[in-house]
Coordinates of C-alpha atoms and ligand atoms in Angstrom, one line a residue:
M179 CA 81.9 -49.7 -57.4
D180 CA 79.4 -46.8 -57.8
I181 CA 78.5 -45.6 -54.3
I182 CA 75.6 -43.2 -53.5
E183 CA 75.8 -41.3 -50.2
T184 CA 72.7 -40.1 -48.4
D185 CA 71.3 -39.4 -44.9
Y186 CA 68.5 -42.0 -44.9
L187 CA 68.1 -45.1 -47.1
V188 CA 64.6 -46.6 -47.3
V189 CA 64.5 -50.2 -48.8
G190 CA 61.2 -51.0 -50.5
A191 CA 58.8 -48.4 -51.9
G192 CA 55.7 -50.3 -50.7
S193 CA 52.8 -49.2 -48.4
S194 CA 55.2 -48.2 -45.6
G195 CA 58.3 -47.2 -47.6
C196 CA 56.5 -44.5 -49.6
V197 CA 55.1 -42.9 -46.4
V198 CA 58.5 -43.0 -44.7
A199 CA 60.3 -41.6 -47.7
N200 CA 57.8 -38.7 -47.9
R201 CA 58.0 -37.8 -44.3
L202 CA 61.8 -38.0 -44.0
S203 CA 62.3 -35.8 -47.1
E204 CA 59.5 -33.3 -46.1
D205 CA 62.0 -30.7 -44.8
G206 CA 63.6 -30.3 -48.2
R207 CA 67.1 -30.7 -46.7
T208 CA 67.4 -34.3 -45.4
N209 CA 68.7 -36.5 -48.2
V210 CA 66.7 -39.7 -48.8
V211 CA 67.2 -42.6 -51.2
L212 CA 64.3 -44.9 -51.8
L213 CA 65.1 -48.3 -53.4
E214 CA 62.4 -50.4 -55.1
A215 CA 63.1 -53.8 -56.7
G216 CA 60.1 -53.5 -59.0
P217 CA 59.3 -51.2 -61.9
P218 CA 57.5 -47.8 -61.7
D219 CA 53.7 -48.1 -61.3
N220 CA 52.8 -46.8 -64.7
Y221 CA 50.7 -49.8 -65.7
L222 CA 47.2 -48.5 -66.1
W223 CA 45.5 -51.6 -64.5
I224 CA 47.3 -50.9 -61.2
H225 CA 45.2 -47.7 -60.9
I226 CA 41.8 -49.2 -61.8
P227 CA 40.3 -51.3 -59.0
I228 CA 39.1 -54.0 -61.3
G229 CA 42.7 -54.3 -62.6
Y230 CA 43.3 -56.4 -59.5
A231 CA 42.7 -59.4 -61.8
K232 CA 45.4 -58.2 -64.1
T233 CA 48.1 -57.9 -61.5
M234 CA 47.2 -60.9 -59.3
F235 CA 49.2 -63.3 -61.4
N236 CA 51.5 -60.9 -63.2
P237 CA 55.2 -61.5 -62.4
V238 CA 56.2 -58.0 -63.5
Y239 CA 54.2 -56.4 -60.7
N240 CA 53.8 -59.3 -58.3
W241 CA 56.4 -61.4 -56.5
M242 CA 54.0 -64.4 -56.7
F243 CA 55.5 -66.2 -53.7
E244 CA 54.2 -69.6 -52.5
T245 CA 54.7 -71.3 -49.3
D246 CA 56.4 -74.6 -48.8
P247 CA 54.0 -77.6 -48.7
E248 CA 51.9 -77.0 -45.6
P249 CA 51.4 -80.2 -43.5
E250 CA 48.1 -78.7 -42.1
M251 CA 46.8 -78.2 -45.7
K252 CA 47.4 -81.8 -46.9
G253 CA 50.8 -80.7 -48.3
R254 CA 49.3 -77.9 -50.5
K255 CA 51.5 -74.9 -51.3
V256 CA 49.6 -71.7 -50.7
Y257 CA 49.9 -68.9 -53.2
W258 CA 51.2 -65.7 -51.6
P259 CA 51.0 -62.5 -53.8
R260 CA 53.0 -59.5 -52.9
G261 CA 53.3 -56.2 -54.8
K262 CA 56.5 -55.4 -56.7
T263 CA 56.3 -51.9 -57.9
L264 CA 56.0 -48.4 -56.5
G265 CA 53.3 -48.6 -53.8
G266 CA 54.2 -52.3 -53.2
S267 CA 51.2 -54.3 -52.2
S268 CA 49.0 -51.2 -51.9
S269 CA 49.3 -51.1 -55.7
I270 CA 47.9 -54.6 -56.2
N271 CA 45.7 -55.2 -53.1
G272 CA 42.0 -55.6 -52.6
L273 CA 41.6 -51.9 -51.6
V274 CA 39.5 -52.9 -48.5
Y275 CA 39.8 -50.4 -45.7
V276 CA 39.6 -52.3 -42.4
R277 CA 41.7 -51.1 -39.5
G278 CA 41.1 -54.0 -37.2
Q279 CA 39.6 -54.4 -33.8
P280 CA 40.8 -52.0 -31.0
Q281 CA 41.3 -54.8 -28.5
D282 CA 43.9 -56.4 -30.7
Y283 CA 46.0 -53.2 -30.6
D284 CA 45.6 -53.0 -26.9
D285 CA 46.7 -56.6 -26.5
W286 CA 49.9 -55.9 -28.5
Q287 CA 50.7 -53.1 -26.1
A288 CA 49.9 -55.2 -23.1
Q289 CA 52.3 -57.9 -24.4
G290 CA 55.1 -55.4 -24.5
C291 CA 54.8 -53.3 -27.6
P292 CA 54.5 -49.7 -26.4
G293 CA 53.0 -47.2 -28.7
W294 CA 50.7 -49.7 -30.4
S295 CA 47.5 -49.3 -28.3
W296 CA 44.3 -48.3 -30.1
S297 CA 44.5 -44.8 -28.7
D298 CA 48.1 -44.5 -29.9
V299 CA 47.4 -45.6 -33.5
L300 CA 44.0 -44.0 -34.0
P301 CA 45.5 -40.5 -34.6
Y302 CA 47.7 -41.9 -37.4
F303 CA 44.7 -43.7 -39.1
M304 CA 42.9 -40.3 -39.0
K305 CA 46.0 -38.4 -40.2
F306 CA 46.4 -40.5 -43.4
E307 CA 42.7 -40.6 -44.2
N308 CA 40.7 -38.5 -46.5
N309 CA 37.3 -40.1 -46.0
S310 CA 34.6 -39.2 -48.5
R311 CA 32.1 -39.2 -45.6
G312 CA 34.1 -36.3 -44.1
A313 CA 36.0 -35.9 -40.8
S314 CA 34.5 -37.2 -37.6
E315 CA 35.7 -38.2 -34.1
T316 CA 37.3 -41.3 -35.5
H317 CA 37.9 -40.4 -39.2
G318 CA 40.1 -38.0 -41.0
G319 CA 38.9 -35.8 -43.8
S320 CA 42.0 -34.2 -45.2
G321 CA 44.8 -36.8 -45.3
P322 CA 46.5 -38.0 -48.4
V323 CA 44.9 -41.5 -48.7
H324 CA 41.4 -41.4 -50.1
C325 CA 38.7 -43.8 -49.0
S326 CA 35.2 -44.0 -50.3
D327 CA 32.0 -45.9 -50.1
I328 CA 31.2 -48.5 -52.8
A329 CA 28.9 -46.7 -55.2
N330 CA 27.4 -49.7 -57.0
K331 CA 25.6 -52.1 -54.8
H332 CA 24.1 -55.4 -55.9
E333 CA 20.6 -56.5 -54.9
L334 CA 22.0 -59.9 -54.0
M335 CA 24.4 -58.3 -51.5
E336 CA 21.4 -56.4 -50.0
A337 CA 19.6 -59.7 -49.7
I338 CA 22.6 -61.3 -47.9
I339 CA 22.8 -58.3 -45.5
S340 CA 19.0 -58.4 -44.8
G341 CA 19.3 -62.2 -44.3
A342 CA 22.1 -61.7 -41.8
N343 CA 20.0 -59.0 -40.0
S344 CA 17.0 -61.3 -39.8
L345 CA 19.3 -63.8 -38.0
G346 CA 20.2 -61.2 -35.5
V347 CA 23.6 -60.0 -37.0
P348 CA 23.5 -56.2 -36.7
R349 CA 24.1 -54.0 -39.7
N350 CA 27.4 -52.2 -39.5
V351 CA 27.8 -49.0 -41.5
D352 CA 31.4 -48.3 -40.3
F353 CA 33.8 -51.2 -39.7
N354 CA 36.5 -48.7 -38.7
N355 CA 34.7 -47.1 -35.8
G356 CA 36.0 -49.3 -33.0
Q357 CA 33.4 -52.1 -33.5
Q358 CA 33.9 -54.6 -36.4
E359 CA 31.0 -56.9 -35.5
G360 CA 28.1 -56.9 -38.0
V361 CA 27.4 -57.1 -41.7
G362 CA 27.5 -54.4 -44.3
Y363 CA 29.7 -52.7 -47.0
Y364 CA 33.3 -51.9 -46.3
Q365 CA 34.9 -48.7 -47.7
L366 CA 37.6 -48.8 -50.4
F367 CA 40.9 -46.9 -50.8
T368 CA 39.7 -45.1 -53.9
K369 CA 39.3 -41.6 -55.1
R370 CA 36.5 -41.1 -57.7
G371 CA 37.0 -44.7 -58.9
W372 CA 40.8 -44.7 -59.0
R373 CA 43.1 -46.7 -56.6
S374 CA 44.6 -44.6 -53.8
S375 CA 47.9 -46.4 -53.3
T376 CA 50.6 -45.0 -51.1
A377 CA 52.7 -44.3 -54.2
V378 CA 49.9 -42.1 -55.5
A379 CA 49.1 -40.6 -52.1
Y380 CA 52.6 -40.1 -50.6
L381 CA 55.3 -40.6 -53.2
K382 CA 53.9 -38.7 -56.2
P383 CA 53.6 -35.4 -54.3
A384 CA 57.2 -35.8 -53.0
R385 CA 58.8 -36.8 -56.4
S386 CA 59.8 -33.2 -57.3
R387 CA 61.9 -32.8 -54.1
T388 CA 65.5 -32.6 -55.1
N389 CA 66.5 -34.3 -51.8
L390 CA 64.6 -37.5 -52.6
Q391 CA 66.1 -40.0 -55.0
V392 CA 63.8 -42.9 -56.1
L393 CA 65.6 -45.8 -57.8
T394 CA 63.4 -48.5 -59.4
H395 CA 64.5 -52.0 -60.6
A396 CA 66.9 -51.7 -57.7
M397 CA 67.1 -54.9 -55.6
A398 CA 68.8 -54.7 -52.2
T399 CA 70.9 -57.8 -51.8
R400 CA 72.7 -57.2 -48.5
V401 CA 72.8 -54.7 -45.6
L402 CA 76.3 -53.5 -45.0
F403 CA 77.5 -53.4 -41.4
E404 CA 80.4 -51.8 -39.6
G405 CA 80.5 -53.9 -36.5
K406 CA 76.8 -54.1 -35.6
K407 CA 75.9 -50.8 -37.1
A408 CA 74.1 -50.8 -40.5
V409 CA 75.9 -48.3 -42.7
G410 CA 74.4 -49.0 -46.1
V411 CA 73.1 -51.5 -48.5
E412 CA 74.4 -53.3 -51.6
F413 CA 72.0 -53.5 -54.5
E414 CA 71.7 -54.6 -58.1
Q415 CA 70.1 -52.4 -60.7
K416 CA 69.8 -53.8 -64.3
G417 CA 72.8 -56.2 -63.8
V418 CA 75.0 -53.5 -62.2
R419 CA 76.1 -53.9 -58.5
R420 CA 76.0 -50.6 -56.6
Q421 CA 76.0 -49.4 -53.0
V422 CA 74.2 -46.8 -50.9
R423 CA 76.1 -45.6 -47.8
V424 CA 74.2 -43.7 -45.1
R425 CA 75.2 -40.9 -42.7
K426 CA 72.2 -41.6 -40.5
E427 CA 69.9 -44.7 -40.9
V428 CA 68.9 -47.6 -43.1
I429 CA 65.2 -48.3 -42.9
L430 CA 64.0 -51.7 -44.1
S431 CA 60.4 -51.6 -45.4
A432 CA 60.6 -54.5 -47.9
G433 CA 57.5 -56.2 -46.4
A434 CA 56.8 -59.0 -44.0
I435 CA 58.5 -61.6 -46.2
Q436 CA 61.4 -59.7 -47.7
S437 CA 62.6 -57.5 -44.8
P438 CA 63.5 -60.6 -42.6
Q439 CA 64.9 -62.3 -45.7
L440 CA 67.2 -59.4 -46.4
L441 CA 68.3 -59.4 -42.7
E442 CA 69.1 -63.1 -42.8
C443 CA 71.0 -62.7 -46.1
S444 CA 73.0 -60.0 -44.3
G445 CA 73.9 -62.2 -41.3
V446 CA 71.1 -61.1 -38.9
G447 CA 69.0 -64.1 -37.7
Q448 CA 69.4 -67.5 -36.2
A449 CA 73.1 -68.1 -36.0
D450 CA 72.9 -71.9 -36.6
R451 CA 70.7 -71.6 -39.7
L452 CA 72.9 -68.8 -41.2
Q453 CA 76.1 -70.7 -40.6
A454 CA 74.6 -73.8 -42.3
L455 CA 73.9 -71.7 -45.3
G456 CA 77.4 -70.3 -45.3
I457 CA 76.3 -66.7 -44.3
P458 CA 78.7 -65.0 -41.9
V459 CA 76.8 -64.1 -38.7
V460 CA 76.7 -60.4 -37.8
H461 CA 74.1 -60.7 -35.0
H462 CA 72.4 -63.7 -33.6
L463 CA 68.7 -62.7 -33.4
P464 CA 66.6 -65.8 -33.4
G465 CA 63.2 -64.1 -33.9
V466 CA 64.1 -62.9 -37.4
G467 CA 62.2 -65.0 -40.0
E468 CA 60.1 -66.7 -37.4
N469 CA 56.4 -66.6 -36.4
L470 CA 55.0 -65.2 -39.6
Q471 CA 51.2 -65.4 -39.6
D472 CA 48.8 -64.4 -42.3
H473 CA 45.1 -64.8 -42.8
L474 CA 44.2 -67.7 -45.1
Q475 CA 41.5 -66.6 -47.6
F476 CA 39.0 -68.9 -49.2
R477 CA 36.0 -68.0 -51.3
L478 CA 32.6 -69.5 -51.4
L479 CA 31.0 -69.6 -54.8
F480 CA 27.3 -70.1 -55.4
R481 CA 25.4 -70.7 -58.6
C482 CA 22.6 -68.1 -58.8
K483 CA 19.3 -69.0 -60.6
N484 CA 18.3 -65.4 -60.9
P485 CA 21.3 -63.3 -62.1
S486 CA 20.6 -59.6 -61.6
Q487 CA 22.2 -56.3 -62.3
P488 CA 24.1 -54.1 -59.8
M489 CA 22.0 -51.2 -58.6
T490 CA 23.1 -47.7 -57.6
I491 CA 22.4 -46.8 -54.0
S492 CA 22.7 -43.1 -53.1
A493 CA 25.4 -42.0 -50.7
A494 CA 22.8 -40.8 -48.3
R495 CA 21.5 -44.3 -47.8
C496 CA 25.0 -45.6 -46.9
A497 CA 26.0 -42.7 -44.6
P498 CA 26.3 -43.6 -40.9
Ligands
LIG1369 C1 46.7 -59.4 -53.3 C2 46.7 -58.7 -52.0 C3 45.4 -58.2 -51.5 C4 45.4 -57.5 -50.3 N1 44.2 -56.9 -49.9 C5 44.2 -56.0 -48.9 C6 43.0 -55.3 -48.6 O1 42.0 -55.4 -49.3 N2 43.1 -54.4 -47.5 C7 44.2 -54.3 -46.7 O2 44.2 -53.5 -45.8 N3 45.3 -55.0 -47.0 C8 45.4 -55.8 -48.1 N4 46.5 -56.5 -48.4 C9 47.7 -56.3 -47.5 C10 48.4 -55.0 -47.6 O3 48.4 -54.6 -49.0 C11 49.8 -55.2 -47.1 O4 49.7 -55.6 -45.7 C12 50.6 -53.9 -47.1 O5 50.6 -53.4 -48.4 C13 52.1 -54.3 -46.7 O6 52.9 -53.1 -46.7 P1 54.4 -53.2 -46.6 O7 54.9 -51.8 -46.7 O8 54.8 -54.0 -45.3 O9 54.9 -54.1 -47.8 P2 54.7 -53.9 -49.3 O10 53.6 -52.9 -49.6 O11 54.5 -55.3 -49.9 O12 56.0 -53.3 -49.9 C14 57.3 -53.9 -49.9 C15 58.0 -53.3 -51.1 O13 59.4 -53.7 -51.0 C16 59.9 -54.1 -52.3 N5 61.0 -55.0 -52.0 C17 61.0 -56.2 -51.5 N6 62.3 -56.7 -51.4 C18 63.1 -55.7 -51.8 C19 64.5 -55.6 -51.9 N7 65.3 -56.6 -51.6 N8 65.0 -54.5 -52.5 C20 64.2 -53.4 -52.9 N9 62.9 -53.5 -52.8 C21 62.3 -54.6 -52.2 C22 58.7 -54.8 -52.9 O14 58.9 -54.9 -54.3 C23 57.6 -53.9 -52.5 O15 57.3 -52.8 -53.3 C24 46.6 -57.2 -49.5 C25 47.8 -57.7 -50.0 C26 47.9 -58.4 -51.2 C27 49.2 -58.8 -51.8

């Protein structure tokens, strides 16, 4: 079998995998292999924000998962899109830049997750960010990921915002400033109208490095262990089974669904369940594959008697 040797192997070239591969290979000496199950991101609609509609149900670039029937949803299966290309879900997502509420990060730290408090993560948000509003105390102005204000605003949206204001909901001009409460426009991960995925922001600038090897159409099927130490991965590329062996570390960044799945397929998870499926147990780790939570999204649609055109609002009017 064909075996590739490297220092670090990164499985999954999604939002996180592209960042990790870039950083690990930055010194020009450390050898890094990045495996991506999907194809390259050279489909034009990935890069145009409105192309969201073209990738949302496209099995080439989207895993198109669905849940089992949900008892709490009258047995409905819920559609669960996930990106399957360089950039992963950052190549097909809604581009909305929302960091979250600081107290949530502080709660995670308080519950035993050191390094995840708001003050710990804020410098990283600022480091990755190139905000069209420029640098400030809470925003970065020179990072690789671009974020911009929405240029075209619709008078109906302005009416909704004013309506909310008249009911006492404050206008919020920056949802990423430590206070999410309020109503307003969010910022988007775009640069002059083009999607700023992590493949564009982090991987593209690193592709010319000779110490970084990116393999697409390469699906990791099993983590290889020596005892309890991960020493590589078996993968399939265009029908051929191959291996990557590491001198240092295997990093799983295949997303919230597929990283635990790959661990379970490799014998790391709930021992009883793995044994029932005929998977030899490497390590009994009952938390793997459990407690997944996601936000359920539903949309409200209204018929409008008075359709109107988008209007352009100057950047000055949106600025904080
Ligand atoms: C439709 C949609 C809309 C969203 N909208 C927003 C939004 O507006 N704002 C926001 O902040 N977030 C949004 N999100 C969420 C956000 O995009 C994700 O949380 C984020 O991209 C997850 O990053 P990740 O690195 O964990 O996984 P991903 O980016 O999903 O990357 C995982 C990668 O691993 C690859 N992979 C999986 N299994 C294997 C394997 N066995 N071998 C090799 N490769 C593998 C996948 O193909 C994929 O490329 C959205 C997500 C989706 C799907």
